[in-house]
Amino acid sequence: MIAGFRQVVQSEGAGALLTGFGPTAAGYFLQGAFKFGGYEFWKKTFIDIVGVEKASENRTAIYLGSSAIAEFFADVALCPLEATRIRLVSQPNFASGLLSGFSKILKEEGAIKGFYSGFGPILLKQVPYTMAKFVVYERATEMILKSIGTPKDQLAPSTMTTVNLGAGIIAGTVAAIVSQPADTLLSKINKQKGAEGESLTSRLIGMAKQLGPKGLFLGLGPRIVMVATLTAGQFAIYGDIKRVLGATGGVEIAKVNN
């Protein structure tokens, strides 16, 4: 990974490391808002529908369903910015930044073809990624709290932040592994146009065969480091915000004291 950074800096300059930063920041800010907010909304909705007792007994299904629905809507917001980011990274001379790149794609290719041609692959990557991320986080948090043996509401804020960081690292690692093949395919499909009349499914199958298992998981190590670190930070902030807002009750269905 470090060698890769050095090679990019030597061949393209330090500024190349920030290529696509604008759409990346904007896209993932929007996606995060939809993802975390949507997850809490749908989790509470399902709990209200089935009741707290049944929700607690079937909490893994609640976590999976809530995260999948939340991610779908988050990807609707993310996809145009992700397509712009990939275009800026793969074609450095395509545009000068987020707004110009976004406008150029919209003008030349239209909204659906330009921004949502990669929507299927994004769903294939992000939905399993988010489902793994949230369910592993919830379960890891539950296991850590059980091992501590102290009720959650009696733990110091700093301890809960540490718990969230640890659970986030575990969740991020699993999510990175689960989503790596689809992430590789997403990058490929946005970098090159398909043949006339070629369906998305046939393109994905062809690319997967061409890459093989080794190619699909190429770069997994650096991605685990990045995703695990990012996820740990996200859940630490997520937990602290919930605590500050008093939002830890009502939608907490983990059995940590049984």
Coordinates of N, CA, C and O in Angstrom, one line a residue, residues 18-30 77-89 92 94-106 115:
L18 N -5.5 13.2 -4.2 CA -6.7 13.8 -3.9 C -7.7 13.9 -5.1 O -8.8 14.5 -5.0
T19 N -7.3 13.2 -6.2 CA -8.2 13.2 -7.3 C -9.6 12.5 -7.0 O -9.6 11.4 -6.4
G20 N -10.6 13.2 -7.3 CA -12.0 12.6 -6.9 C -12.4 12.9 -5.5 O -13.4 12.3 -5.1
F21 N -11.6 13.7 -4.8 CA -12.0 13.9 -3.4 C -13.3 14.6 -3.2 O -14.1 14.2 -2.3
G22 N -13.6 15.5 -4.1 CA -14.8 16.3 -3.9 C -16.1 15.4 -4.0 O -16.9 15.4 -3.1
P23 N -16.3 14.7 -5.1 CA -17.4 13.8 -5.2 C -17.4 12.7 -4.1 O -18.4 12.2 -3.7
T24 N -16.2 12.2 -3.7 CA -16.1 11.2 -2.7 C -16.7 11.8 -1.4 O -17.5 11.1 -0.7
A25 N -16.3 13.0 -1.0 CA -16.7 13.5 0.3 C -18.2 13.8 0.2 O -19.0 13.5 1.1
A26 N -18.7 14.4 -0.9 CA -20.1 14.8 -1.0 C -21.0 13.5 -1.1 O -22.0 13.4 -0.4
G27 N -20.5 12.6 -1.9 CA -21.3 11.3 -2.0 C -21.4 10.5 -0.8 O -22.5 10.1 -0.4
Y28 N -20.3 10.4 0.0 CA -20.4 9.5 1.2 C -21.0 10.3 2.3 O -21.5 9.6 3.3
F29 N -21.0 11.6 2.3 CA -21.7 12.4 3.3 C -23.2 12.1 3.2 O -23.9 11.8 4.1
L30 N -23.7 12.2 1.9 CA -25.1 12.0 1.6 C -25.5 10.6 1.9 O -26.5 10.3 2.6
A77 N -28.9 8.2 -3.7 CA -28.2 9.5 -3.6 C -26.8 9.4 -3.9 O -26.2 10.4 -4.5
L78 N -26.1 8.3 -3.7 CA -24.7 8.1 -3.9 C -24.3 8.0 -5.3 O -23.3 8.5 -5.8
C79 N -25.1 7.2 -6.1 CA -24.7 6.8 -7.4 C -24.2 7.9 -8.4 O -23.1 7.7 -9.0
P80 N -24.9 9.0 -8.5 CA -24.3 10.0 -9.4 C -23.0 10.6 -9.0 O -22.1 10.8 -9.9
L81 N -22.7 10.7 -7.7 CA -21.5 11.2 -7.3 C -20.4 10.2 -7.4 O -19.2 10.5 -7.7
E82 N -20.7 8.9 -7.2 CA -19.7 7.9 -7.3 C -19.3 7.7 -8.8 O -18.1 7.5 -9.1
A83 N -20.3 7.8 -9.7 CA -20.0 7.7 -11.1 C -19.0 8.9 -11.5 O -18.1 8.7 -12.3
T84 N -19.3 10.1 -11.0 CA -18.4 11.2 -11.2 C -17.0 11.0 -10.7 O -16.0 11.3 -11.3
R85 N -16.9 10.5 -9.5 CA -15.6 10.2 -8.8 C -14.8 9.3 -9.7 O -13.6 9.5 -10.0
I86 N -15.4 8.1 -10.1 CA -14.7 7.1 -10.8 C -14.2 7.7 -12.2 O -13.1 7.4 -12.6
R87 N -15.1 8.5 -12.8 CA -14.7 9.1 -14.1 C -13.5 10.1 -13.9 O -12.6 10.1 -14.7
L88 N -13.5 10.9 -12.8 CA -12.4 11.8 -12.6 C -11.1 11.1 -12.3 O -10.0 11.5 -12.7
V89 N -11.2 9.9 -11.6 CA -10.0 9.2 -11.2 C -9.4 8.4 -12.4 O -8.2 8.4 -12.6
P92 N -8.2 11.6 -15.7 CA -7.9 12.8 -15.0 C -8.2 14.1 -15.8 O -8.4 15.2 -15.2
F94 N -10.7 14.5 -17.7 CA -12.2 14.6 -18.1 C -12.8 15.9 -17.7 O -13.6 16.5 -18.4
A95 N -12.5 16.3 -16.4 CA -13.1 17.6 -15.9 C -12.2 18.1 -14.8 O -11.3 17.3 -14.3
S96 N -12.4 19.3 -14.4 CA -11.6 19.9 -13.3 C -12.0 19.6 -11.9 O -11.3 19.8 -11.0
G97 N -13.3 19.2 -11.8 CA -13.7 18.9 -10.4 C -15.1 18.3 -10.4 O -15.7 17.9 -11.5
L98 N -15.7 18.3 -9.2 CA -17.1 17.7 -9.0 C -18.1 18.3 -9.9 O -18.8 17.6 -10.7
L99 N -18.3 19.6 -9.8 CA -19.4 20.3 -10.5 C -19.3 20.2 -12.1 O -20.2 19.9 -12.8
S100 N -18.0 20.4 -12.5 CA -17.8 20.4 -14.0 C -17.9 18.9 -14.5 O -18.5 18.7 -15.6
G101 N -17.4 18.0 -13.7 CA -17.6 16.6 -14.1 C -19.0 16.1 -14.1 O -19.5 15.4 -15.0
F102 N -19.7 16.5 -13.1 CA -21.1 16.1 -12.9 C -21.9 16.7 -14.1 O -22.7 16.0 -14.8
S103 N -21.7 18.0 -14.4 CA -22.4 18.6 -15.5 C -22.1 18.0 -16.9 O -23.0 17.8 -17.7
K104 N -20.8 17.7 -17.1 CA -20.4 17.1 -18.3 C -21.0 15.7 -18.6 O -21.5 15.4 -19.7
I105 N -21.0 14.9 -17.5 CA -21.7 13.6 -17.7 C -23.2 13.7 -18.0 O -23.7 13.0 -18.8
L106 N -23.8 14.6 -17.2 CA -25.2 14.8 -17.4 C -25.6 15.3 -18.8 O -26.5 14.8 -19.5
F115 N -25.2 8.4 -14.9 CA -25.1 8.3 -13.5 C -25.5 6.9 -12.9 O -25.0 6.5 -11.8

